[in-house]
């Protein structure tokens, strides 16, 4: 089976590790991705609704281990700051943008 | 099944908003994005499950998040918008109050079902039967107006008389065979 793939989006601001757990159908997830991109933040994302069952399960573990909730988008910065939903204010603060 | 069009999805949402006294989010890009998400889910699963939530693809597990979801009424009442912010209150629509952020009201245990691994999902045939007896749908009636509904949990708000969930009681049935 193919390994689960995070898509990477390049940016000049790459001092933080930014991971977005998203749904391909969710407009707020799209806005989060767009917001990061517009601000030149490097990030990776995964659209959880497009994964197979096994990978979904892995992602769930991953999110919950970092005490994220199962709602989307969930953005995890440097493996510790968890931002639930499209929250410009919180992203701004965490990323210094 | 013929795929639905965005226009059909829009019409349905508009009609539903009108019936229940809600409004669709005024921002056109946001609205378009939400309707597209609903369309994709309807094409993918056969029912328009919530675009902002992970569906399991199993109708019985997703029943509560088929748009308009079970959580819309209490969320619009409490926050002024549903979780995705497709449906909003009059005040939000008119811009008197800003578009709120709405926390997830759906219980974690229901969210988790969308992640069930194949190993857990496979013996479902046996499991489901038991579940049907213990936790499956039941008959509920509204003590205020008599509305009756058959599902797992009582609605948050009675769709007929708008009574709160607390007004619902379970109907216990016994069938006697005489003669
Ligand atoms: S949160 Fe809103 S858009 Fe999502 S299913 Fe509920 S009513 Fe529909």
PDB file of C-alpha atoms and ligand atoms in Angstrom:
ATOM      1  CA  UNK A   1       0.000   0.000   0.000  1.00  0.00           C
ATOM      2  CA  UNK A   2       1.131   3.515  -0.737  1.00  0.00           C
ATOM      3  CA  UNK A   3       2.346   5.584   2.160  1.00  0.00           C
ATOM      4  CA  UNK A   4       0.204   8.459   3.235  1.00  0.00           C
ATOM      5  CA  UNK A   5       1.258  11.660   1.500  1.00  0.00           C
ATOM      6  CA  UNK A   6       1.274  15.111   2.981  1.00  0.00           C
ATOM      7  CA  UNK A   7       1.287  17.771   0.290  1.00  0.00           C
ATOM      8  CA  UNK A   8       3.947  20.383   0.784  1.00  0.00           C
ATOM      9  CA  UNK A   9       3.516  24.036  -0.038  1.00  0.00           C
ATOM     10  CA  UNK A  10       6.712  26.059  -0.214  1.00  0.00           C
ATOM     11  CA  UNK A  11       7.067  29.459   1.357  1.00  0.00           C
ATOM     12  CA  UNK A  12       9.728  31.905   2.511  1.00  0.00           C
ATOM     13  CA  UNK A  13       8.595  31.719   6.104  1.00  0.00           C
ATOM     14  CA  UNK A  14       9.806  28.247   6.937  1.00  0.00           C
ATOM     15  CA  UNK A  15      11.006  28.615  10.534  1.00  0.00           C
ATOM     16  CA  UNK A  16       7.971  26.749  11.880  1.00  0.00           C
ATOM     17  CA  UNK A  17       6.695  23.291  11.082  1.00  0.00           C
ATOM     18  CA  UNK A  18       3.093  23.884  10.109  1.00  0.00           C
ATOM     19  CA  UNK A  19       0.753  20.963   9.459  1.00  0.00           C
ATOM     20  CA  UNK A  20      -2.860  21.442   8.388  1.00  0.00           C
ATOM     21  CA  UNK A  21      -5.323  18.568   8.759  1.00  0.00           C
ATOM     22  CA  UNK A  22      -8.077  19.409   6.325  1.00  0.00           C
ATOM     23  CA  UNK A  23     -11.068  18.134   4.380  1.00  0.00           C
ATOM     24  CA  UNK A  24     -11.167  18.595   0.631  1.00  0.00           C
ATOM     25  CA  UNK A  25     -14.829  19.653   0.884  1.00  0.00           C
ATOM     26  CA  UNK A  26     -14.416  22.246   3.586  1.00  0.00           C
ATOM     27  CA  UNK A  27     -14.318  25.901   2.645  1.00  0.00           C
ATOM     28  CA  UNK A  28     -12.761  26.939   5.963  1.00  0.00           C
ATOM     29  CA  UNK A  29      -9.924  24.496   5.346  1.00  0.00           C
ATOM     30  CA  UNK A  30      -9.375  26.054   1.937  1.00  0.00           C
ATOM     31  CA  UNK A  31      -9.284  29.503   3.475  1.00  0.00           C
ATOM     32  CA  UNK A  32      -6.727  28.366   6.027  1.00  0.00           C
ATOM     33  CA  UNK A  33      -4.474  26.986   3.282  1.00  0.00           C
ATOM     34  CA  UNK A  34      -4.937  30.134   1.245  1.00  0.00           C
ATOM     35  CA  UNK A  35      -4.194  32.363   4.208  1.00  0.00           C
ATOM     36  CA  UNK A  36      -0.911  30.561   4.923  1.00  0.00           C
ATOM     37  CA  UNK A  37       0.033  30.683   1.277  1.00  0.00           C
ATOM     38  CA  UNK A  38      -0.790  34.369   0.924  1.00  0.00           C
ATOM     39  CA  UNK A  39       1.450  35.073   3.879  1.00  0.00           C
ATOM     40  CA  UNK A  40       4.329  33.066   2.466  1.00  0.00           C
ATOM     41  CA  UNK A  41       4.202  30.463   5.216  1.00  0.00           C
ATOM     42  CA  UNK A  42       5.625  27.055   4.325  1.00  0.00           C
ATOM     43  CA  UNK A  43       3.265  24.285   5.372  1.00  0.00           C
ATOM     44  CA  UNK A  44       2.101  20.799   4.651  1.00  0.00           C
ATOM     45  CA  UNK A  45      -1.454  19.549   4.587  1.00  0.00           C
ATOM     46  CA  UNK A  46      -3.474  16.408   4.214  1.00  0.00           C
ATOM     47  CA  UNK A  47      -7.092  16.076   3.103  1.00  0.00           C
ATOM     48  CA  UNK A  48      -8.325  13.453   5.536  1.00  0.00           C
ATOM     49  CA  UNK A  49     -11.571  12.701   3.680  1.00  0.00           C
ATOM     50  CA  UNK A  50      -9.588  11.387   0.710  1.00  0.00           C
ATOM     51  CA  UNK A  51      -7.610   8.809   2.716  1.00  0.00           C
ATOM     52  CA  UNK A  52      -8.297   5.117   3.065  1.00  0.00           C
ATOM     53  CA  UNK A  53      -9.616   3.769   6.373  1.00  0.00           C
ATOM     54  CA  UNK A  54      -6.247   2.694   7.679  1.00  0.00           C
ATOM     55  CA  UNK A  55      -4.656   6.074   7.069  1.00  0.00           C
ATOM     56  CA  UNK A  56      -7.635   7.864   8.565  1.00  0.00           C
ATOM     57  CA  UNK A  57      -7.061   5.858  11.704  1.00  0.00           C
ATOM     58  CA  UNK A  58      -3.378   6.828  11.778  1.00  0.00           C
ATOM     59  CA  UNK A  59      -4.244  10.467  11.323  1.00  0.00           C
ATOM     60  CA  UNK A  60      -6.740  10.303  14.128  1.00  0.00           C
ATOM     61  CA  UNK A  61      -4.052   8.940  16.447  1.00  0.00           C
ATOM     62  CA  UNK A  62      -1.672  11.611  15.295  1.00  0.00           C
ATOM     63  CA  UNK A  63      -4.115  14.451  15.889  1.00  0.00           C
ATOM     64  CA  UNK A  64      -5.278  13.161  19.220  1.00  0.00           C
ATOM     65  CA  UNK A  65      -1.732  12.513  20.451  1.00  0.00           C
ATOM     66  CA  UNK A  66      -1.090  16.192  19.979  1.00  0.00           C
ATOM     67  CA  UNK A  67      -4.342  16.891  21.812  1.00  0.00           C
ATOM     68  CA  UNK A  68      -6.030  18.301  18.751  1.00  0.00           C
ATOM     69  CA  UNK A  69      -9.759  17.872  18.297  1.00  0.00           C
ATOM     70  CA  UNK A  70     -11.205  15.934  15.392  1.00  0.00           C
ATOM     71  CA  UNK A  71     -12.653  18.991  13.739  1.00  0.00           C
ATOM     72  CA  UNK A  72     -11.347  20.618  10.600  1.00  0.00           C
ATOM     73  CA  UNK A  73      -9.219  22.410   9.861  1.00  0.00           C
ATOM     74  CA  UNK A  74      -6.820  21.586  12.676  1.00  0.00           C
ATOM     75  CA  UNK A  75      -3.482  23.324  12.301  1.00  0.00           C
ATOM     76  CA  UNK A  76      -0.570  22.103  14.397  1.00  0.00           C
ATOM     77  CA  UNK A  77       2.455  24.335  14.685  1.00  0.00           C
ATOM     78  CA  UNK A  78       5.832  22.938  15.783  1.00  0.00           C
ATOM     79  CA  UNK A  79       4.049  19.880  17.144  1.00  0.00           C
ATOM     80  CA  UNK A  80       2.667  21.830  20.043  1.00  0.00           C
ATOM     81  CA  UNK A  81       0.388  24.746  19.224  1.00  0.00           C
ATOM     82  CA  UNK A  82      -3.014  23.505  18.084  1.00  0.00           C
ATOM     83  CA  UNK A  83      -5.354  25.844  16.230  1.00  0.00           C
ATOM     84  CA  UNK A  84      -8.866  24.533  15.626  1.00  0.00           C
ATOM     85  CA  UNK A  85     -10.832  26.108  12.813  1.00  0.00           C
ATOM     86  CA  UNK A  86      -9.809  28.984  10.556  1.00  0.00           C
ATOM     87  CA  UNK A  87      -8.660  31.442  13.194  1.00  0.00           C
ATOM     88  CA  UNK A  88      -6.619  34.187  11.604  1.00  0.00           C
ATOM     89  CA  UNK A  89      -5.949  35.769  14.975  1.00  0.00           C
ATOM     90  CA  UNK A  90      -4.499  32.594  16.478  1.00  0.00           C
ATOM     91  CA  UNK A  91      -2.481  31.716  13.368  1.00  0.00           C
ATOM     92  CA  UNK A  92      -1.101  35.215  13.233  1.00  0.00           C
ATOM     93  CA  UNK A  93      -0.003  35.084  16.800  1.00  0.00           C
ATOM     94  CA  UNK A  94       1.504  31.609  16.614  1.00  0.00           C
ATOM     95  CA  UNK A  95       3.369  32.278  13.375  1.00  0.00           C
ATOM     96  CA  UNK A  96       4.285  35.895  13.939  1.00  0.00           C
ATOM     97  CA  UNK A  97       2.771  37.050  10.650  1.00  0.00           C
TER      98      UNK A  97
ATOM     99  CA  UNK B   1     -27.999   8.501  -9.684  1.00  0.00           C
ATOM    100  CA  UNK B   2     -27.740  11.689 -11.701  1.00  0.00           C
ATOM    101  CA  UNK B   3     -25.356  14.076 -10.039  1.00  0.00           C
ATOM    102  CA  UNK B   4     -26.899  17.136  -8.444  1.00  0.00           C
ATOM    103  CA  UNK B   5     -26.054  20.561  -9.728  1.00  0.00           C
ATOM    104  CA  UNK B   6     -24.838  23.442  -7.605  1.00  0.00           C
ATOM    105  CA  UNK B   7     -28.071  25.220  -8.479  1.00  0.00           C
ATOM    106  CA  UNK B   8     -30.136  22.386  -7.045  1.00  0.00           C
ATOM    107  CA  UNK B   9     -28.077  22.394  -3.878  1.00  0.00           C
ATOM    108  CA  UNK B  10     -28.510  26.153  -3.618  1.00  0.00           C
ATOM    109  CA  UNK B  11     -32.270  26.016  -4.175  1.00  0.00           C
ATOM    110  CA  UNK B  12     -32.654  23.344  -1.545  1.00  0.00           C
ATOM    111  CA  UNK B  13     -30.676  25.347   0.988  1.00  0.00           C
ATOM    112  CA  UNK B  14     -32.603  28.504   0.178  1.00  0.00           C
ATOM    113  CA  UNK B  15     -35.940  26.761   0.548  1.00  0.00           C
ATOM    114  CA  UNK B  16     -34.875  25.213   3.820  1.00  0.00           C
ATOM    115  CA  UNK B  17     -33.610  28.501   5.199  1.00  0.00           C
ATOM    116  CA  UNK B  18     -36.902  30.131   4.327  1.00  0.00           C
ATOM    117  CA  UNK B  19     -38.981  27.401   5.916  1.00  0.00           C
ATOM    118  CA  UNK B  20     -37.124  27.609   9.199  1.00  0.00           C
ATOM    119  CA  UNK B  21     -36.580  31.354   9.330  1.00  0.00           C
ATOM    120  CA  UNK B  22     -32.843  31.282   8.686  1.00  0.00           C
ATOM    121  CA  UNK B  23     -30.668  32.990   6.081  1.00  0.00           C
ATOM    122  CA  UNK B  24     -27.812  31.742   3.961  1.00  0.00           C
ATOM    123  CA  UNK B  25     -24.436  33.287   4.657  1.00  0.00           C
ATOM    124  CA  UNK B  26     -24.277  36.544   2.646  1.00  0.00           C
ATOM    125  CA  UNK B  27     -20.603  36.315   1.549  1.00  0.00           C
ATOM    126  CA  UNK B  28     -20.897  34.924  -2.014  1.00  0.00           C
ATOM    127  CA  UNK B  29     -17.511  33.127  -2.048  1.00  0.00           C
ATOM    128  CA  UNK B  30     -18.178  31.473   1.253  1.00  0.00           C
ATOM    129  CA  UNK B  31     -21.645  30.433   0.151  1.00  0.00           C
ATOM    130  CA  UNK B  32     -20.376  29.056  -3.128  1.00  0.00           C
ATOM    131  CA  UNK B  33     -17.611  27.117  -1.342  1.00  0.00           C
ATOM    132  CA  UNK B  34     -20.065  25.584   1.106  1.00  0.00           C
ATOM    133  CA  UNK B  35     -22.535  24.595  -1.617  1.00  0.00           C
ATOM    134  CA  UNK B  36     -19.712  23.022  -3.625  1.00  0.00           C
ATOM    135  CA  UNK B  37     -18.664  21.013  -0.589  1.00  0.00           C
ATOM    136  CA  UNK B  38     -22.223  19.758  -0.162  1.00  0.00           C
ATOM    137  CA  UNK B  39     -22.389  18.799  -3.808  1.00  0.00           C
ATOM    138  CA  UNK B  40     -19.119  16.866  -3.665  1.00  0.00           C
ATOM    139  CA  UNK B  41     -20.337  14.954  -0.632  1.00  0.00           C
ATOM    140  CA  UNK B  42     -23.666  14.174  -2.244  1.00  0.00           C
ATOM    141  CA  UNK B  43     -21.891  12.888  -5.355  1.00  0.00           C
ATOM    142  CA  UNK B  44     -19.462  10.904  -3.226  1.00  0.00           C
ATOM    143  CA  UNK B  45     -21.723   9.410  -0.555  1.00  0.00           C
ATOM    144  CA  UNK B  46     -25.188   9.694  -2.062  1.00  0.00           C
ATOM    145  CA  UNK B  47     -26.309  12.191   0.575  1.00  0.00           C
ATOM    146  CA  UNK B  48     -25.222  15.766   1.298  1.00  0.00           C
ATOM    147  CA  UNK B  49     -23.237  15.259   4.481  1.00  0.00           C
ATOM    148  CA  UNK B  50     -21.767  18.285   6.175  1.00  0.00           C
ATOM    149  CA  UNK B  51     -18.857  19.719   4.150  1.00  0.00           C
ATOM    150  CA  UNK B  52     -16.968  20.703   7.302  1.00  0.00           C
ATOM    151  CA  UNK B  53     -17.119  17.308   8.977  1.00  0.00           C
ATOM    152  CA  UNK B  54     -15.547  13.966   8.185  1.00  0.00           C
ATOM    153  CA  UNK B  55     -18.231  11.525   7.049  1.00  0.00           C
ATOM    154  CA  UNK B  56     -17.895   7.768   7.415  1.00  0.00           C
ATOM    155  CA  UNK B  57     -19.736   6.985   4.203  1.00  0.00           C
ATOM    156  CA  UNK B  58     -22.049   4.750   6.250  1.00  0.00           C
ATOM    157  CA  UNK B  59     -25.504   6.320   6.186  1.00  0.00           C
ATOM    158  CA  UNK B  60     -26.415   5.161   9.667  1.00  0.00           C
ATOM    159  CA  UNK B  61     -23.313   6.755  11.154  1.00  0.00           C
ATOM    160  CA  UNK B  62     -23.669   9.969   9.185  1.00  0.00           C
ATOM    161  CA  UNK B  63     -27.385  10.477   9.669  1.00  0.00           C
ATOM    162  CA  UNK B  64     -26.901  13.283  12.194  1.00  0.00           C
ATOM    163  CA  UNK B  65     -24.595  15.287   9.889  1.00  0.00           C
ATOM    164  CA  UNK B  66     -26.690  15.223   6.742  1.00  0.00           C
ATOM    165  CA  UNK B  67     -27.334  18.841   5.877  1.00  0.00           C
ATOM    166  CA  UNK B  68     -29.253  20.438   7.517  1.00  0.00           C
ATOM    167  CA  UNK B  69     -27.676  18.561  10.400  1.00  0.00           C
ATOM    168  CA  UNK B  70     -29.163  17.862  13.816  1.00  0.00           C
ATOM    169  CA  UNK B  71     -26.947  20.549  15.310  1.00  0.00           C
ATOM    170  CA  UNK B  72     -28.040  23.437  13.148  1.00  0.00           C
ATOM    171  CA  UNK B  73     -31.035  24.567  15.169  1.00  0.00           C
ATOM    172  CA  UNK B  74     -29.292  24.730  18.549  1.00  0.00           C
ATOM    173  CA  UNK B  75     -26.194  26.305  16.965  1.00  0.00           C
ATOM    174  CA  UNK B  76     -28.091  29.064  15.176  1.00  0.00           C
ATOM    175  CA  UNK B  77     -30.081  29.678  18.349  1.00  0.00           C
ATOM    176  CA  UNK B  78     -26.973  29.859  20.544  1.00  0.00           C
ATOM    177  CA  UNK B  79     -24.290  31.307  18.247  1.00  0.00           C
ATOM    178  CA  UNK B  80     -26.153  32.823  15.307  1.00  0.00           C
ATOM    179  CA  UNK B  81     -24.849  30.338  12.747  1.00  0.00           C
ATOM    180  CA  UNK B  82     -24.542  26.616  12.109  1.00  0.00           C
ATOM    181  CA  UNK B  83     -21.157  24.922  12.511  1.00  0.00           C
ATOM    182  CA  UNK B  84     -20.157  25.501   8.846  1.00  0.00           C
ATOM    183  CA  UNK B  85     -21.811  28.914   8.880  1.00  0.00           C
ATOM    184  CA  UNK B  86     -23.983  28.131   5.876  1.00  0.00           C
ATOM    185  CA  UNK B  87     -27.153  28.949   7.798  1.00  0.00           C
ATOM    186  CA  UNK B  88     -27.103  32.148   9.809  1.00  0.00           C
ATOM    187  CA  UNK B  89     -29.499  34.193  11.914  1.00  0.00           C
ATOM    188  CA  UNK B  90     -31.152  37.380  10.727  1.00  0.00           C
ATOM    189  CA  UNK B  91     -28.766  39.545  12.750  1.00  0.00           C
ATOM    190  CA  UNK B  92     -25.729  37.905  11.197  1.00  0.00           C
ATOM    191  CA  UNK B  93     -27.277  38.124   7.746  1.00  0.00           C
ATOM    192  CA  UNK B  94     -27.911  41.824   8.166  1.00  0.00           C
ATOM    193  CA  UNK B  95     -24.401  42.375   9.475  1.00  0.00           C
ATOM    194  CA  UNK B  96     -25.585  43.583  12.879  1.00  0.00           C
ATOM    195  CA  UNK B  97     -23.360  40.996  14.486  1.00  0.00           C
ATOM    196  CA  UNK B  98     -20.223  39.503  12.912  1.00  0.00           C
ATOM    197  CA  UNK B  99     -20.095  35.947  11.626  1.00  0.00           C
ATOM    198  CA  UNK B 100     -19.412  33.909  14.776  1.00  0.00           C
ATOM    199  CA  UNK B 101     -17.051  30.992  15.263  1.00  0.00           C
ATOM    200  CA  UNK B 102     -19.112  27.974  16.196  1.00  0.00           C
ATOM    201  CA  UNK B 103     -17.630  25.151  18.282  1.00  0.00           C
ATOM    202  CA  UNK B 104     -18.300  21.535  17.332  1.00  0.00           C
ATOM    203  CA  UNK B 105     -21.365  20.283  19.155  1.00  0.00           C
ATOM    204  CA  UNK B 106     -21.357  16.794  17.672  1.00  0.00           C
ATOM    205  CA  UNK B 107     -20.269  14.321  20.374  1.00  0.00           C
ATOM    206  CA  UNK B 108     -16.706  12.993  19.981  1.00  0.00           C
ATOM    207  CA  UNK B 109     -17.952   9.428  20.063  1.00  0.00           C
ATOM    208  CA  UNK B 110     -19.996  10.093  16.923  1.00  0.00           C
ATOM    209  CA  UNK B 111     -17.107  11.897  15.232  1.00  0.00           C
ATOM    210  CA  UNK B 112     -14.886   8.919  15.949  1.00  0.00           C
ATOM    211  CA  UNK B 113     -17.083   6.555  14.004  1.00  0.00           C
ATOM    212  CA  UNK B 114     -15.852   8.131  10.789  1.00  0.00           C
ATOM    213  CA  UNK B 115     -12.400   6.797  11.660  1.00  0.00           C
ATOM    214  CA  UNK B 116     -13.321   3.204  12.429  1.00  0.00           C
ATOM    215  CA  UNK B 117     -10.553   0.955  11.093  1.00  0.00           C
ATOM    216  CA  UNK B 118     -11.539  -1.868   8.729  1.00  0.00           C
ATOM    217  CA  UNK B 119     -10.970  -4.425  11.482  1.00  0.00           C
ATOM    218  CA  UNK B 120     -13.623  -2.770  13.620  1.00  0.00           C
ATOM    219  CA  UNK B 121     -15.936  -2.096  10.739  1.00  0.00           C
ATOM    220  CA  UNK B 122     -15.961  -5.630   9.324  1.00  0.00           C
ATOM    221  CA  UNK B 123     -17.848  -7.572  11.999  1.00  0.00           C
ATOM    222  CA  UNK B 124     -20.453  -4.840  11.883  1.00  0.00           C
ATOM    223  CA  UNK B 125     -23.156  -7.268  10.807  1.00  0.00           C
ATOM    224  CA  UNK B 126     -23.087  -8.918  14.225  1.00  0.00           C
ATOM    225  CA  UNK B 127     -22.390  -5.764  16.165  1.00  0.00           C
ATOM    226  CA  UNK B 128     -25.055  -3.742  14.507  1.00  0.00           C
ATOM    227  CA  UNK B 129     -27.762  -6.156  15.456  1.00  0.00           C
ATOM    228  CA  UNK B 130     -26.951  -5.800  19.118  1.00  0.00           C
ATOM    229  CA  UNK B 131     -26.644  -2.084  18.758  1.00  0.00           C
ATOM    230  CA  UNK B 132     -30.061  -1.927  17.210  1.00  0.00           C
ATOM    231  CA  UNK B 133     -31.603  -3.396  20.311  1.00  0.00           C
ATOM    232  CA  UNK B 134     -29.612  -1.368  22.835  1.00  0.00           C
ATOM    233  CA  UNK B 135     -28.768   1.927  21.266  1.00  0.00           C
ATOM    234  CA  UNK B 136     -30.539   1.923  17.917  1.00  0.00           C
ATOM    235  CA  UNK B 137     -33.312   4.285  16.940  1.00  0.00           C
ATOM    236  CA  UNK B 138     -36.262   4.604  19.266  1.00  0.00           C
ATOM    237  CA  UNK B 139     -39.576   6.362  19.217  1.00  0.00           C
ATOM    238  CA  UNK B 140     -39.600   9.770  20.875  1.00  0.00           C
ATOM    239  CA  UNK B 141     -42.532  12.107  21.343  1.00  0.00           C
ATOM    240  CA  UNK B 142     -42.720  15.771  22.138  1.00  0.00           C
ATOM    241  CA  UNK B 143     -44.664  16.246  25.340  1.00  0.00           C
ATOM    242  CA  UNK B 144     -45.699  19.703  24.206  1.00  0.00           C
ATOM    243  CA  UNK B 145     -47.229  19.017  20.777  1.00  0.00           C
ATOM    244  CA  UNK B 146     -47.216  15.269  20.307  1.00  0.00           C
ATOM    245  CA  UNK B 147     -44.751  15.160  17.406  1.00  0.00           C
ATOM    246  CA  UNK B 148     -43.254  11.674  17.100  1.00  0.00           C
ATOM    247  CA  UNK B 149     -39.873  10.789  15.648  1.00  0.00           C
ATOM    248  CA  UNK B 150     -37.954   7.510  15.230  1.00  0.00           C
ATOM    249  CA  UNK B 151     -34.214   7.917  15.704  1.00  0.00           C
ATOM    250  CA  UNK B 152     -31.286   7.397  18.082  1.00  0.00           C
ATOM    251  CA  UNK B 153     -31.667  10.519  20.159  1.00  0.00           C
ATOM    252  CA  UNK B 154     -34.445  13.063  20.532  1.00  0.00           C
ATOM    253  CA  UNK B 155     -33.963  16.238  18.430  1.00  0.00           C
ATOM    254  CA  UNK B 156     -32.446  19.286  20.088  1.00  0.00           C
ATOM    255  CA  UNK B 157     -35.482  21.284  19.198  1.00  0.00           C
ATOM    256  CA  UNK B 158     -38.934  20.038  18.227  1.00  0.00           C
ATOM    257  CA  UNK B 159     -39.318  20.846  14.521  1.00  0.00           C
ATOM    258  CA  UNK B 160     -43.024  21.466  14.984  1.00  0.00           C
ATOM    259  CA  UNK B 161     -43.433  23.505  18.150  1.00  0.00           C
ATOM    260  CA  UNK B 162     -39.773  24.390  18.888  1.00  0.00           C
ATOM    261  CA  UNK B 163     -39.882  22.843  22.356  1.00  0.00           C
ATOM    262  CA  UNK B 164     -36.456  22.014  23.814  1.00  0.00           C
ATOM    263  CA  UNK B 165     -34.985  18.520  23.846  1.00  0.00           C
ATOM    264  CA  UNK B 166     -35.977  18.080  27.481  1.00  0.00           C
ATOM    265  CA  UNK B 167     -39.622  18.001  26.386  1.00  0.00           C
ATOM    266  CA  UNK B 168     -39.047  14.736  24.546  1.00  0.00           C
ATOM    267  CA  UNK B 169     -39.796  11.410  26.159  1.00  0.00           C
ATOM    268  CA  UNK B 170     -39.269   7.922  24.842  1.00  0.00           C
ATOM    269  CA  UNK B 171     -42.279   5.880  23.868  1.00  0.00           C
ATOM    270  CA  UNK B 172     -42.119   2.421  25.346  1.00  0.00           C
ATOM    271  CA  UNK B 173     -44.072  -0.127  23.389  1.00  0.00           C
ATOM    272  CA  UNK B 174     -45.336  -3.544  24.295  1.00  0.00           C
ATOM    273  CA  UNK B 175     -47.083  -5.765  21.876  1.00  0.00           C
ATOM    274  CA  UNK B 176     -49.442  -8.316  23.315  1.00  0.00           C
ATOM    275  CA  UNK B 177     -50.732 -11.192  21.331  1.00  0.00           C
ATOM    276  CA  UNK B 178     -54.154 -12.227  22.490  1.00  0.00           C
ATOM    277  CA  UNK B 179     -56.128 -15.317  21.738  1.00  0.00           C
TER     278      UNK B 179
HETATM  279  S1  LIG C   1     -23.219  22.632  10.015  1.00  0.00           S
HETATM  280 FE1  LIG C   1     -24.466  23.798   8.568  1.00  0.00          FE
HETATM  281  S2  LIG C   1     -23.680  23.234   6.560  1.00  0.00           S
HETATM  282 FE2  LIG C   1     -22.930  21.700   8.000  1.00  0.00          FE
HETATM  283  S3  LIG C   1     -24.513  20.105   7.901  1.00  0.00           S
HETATM  284 FE3  LIG C   1     -25.057  21.449   9.589  1.00  0.00          FE
HETATM  285  S4  LIG C   1     -26.487  22.866   8.689  1.00  0.00           S
HETATM  286 FE4  LIG C   1     -25.408  21.920   6.988  1.00  0.00          FE
END
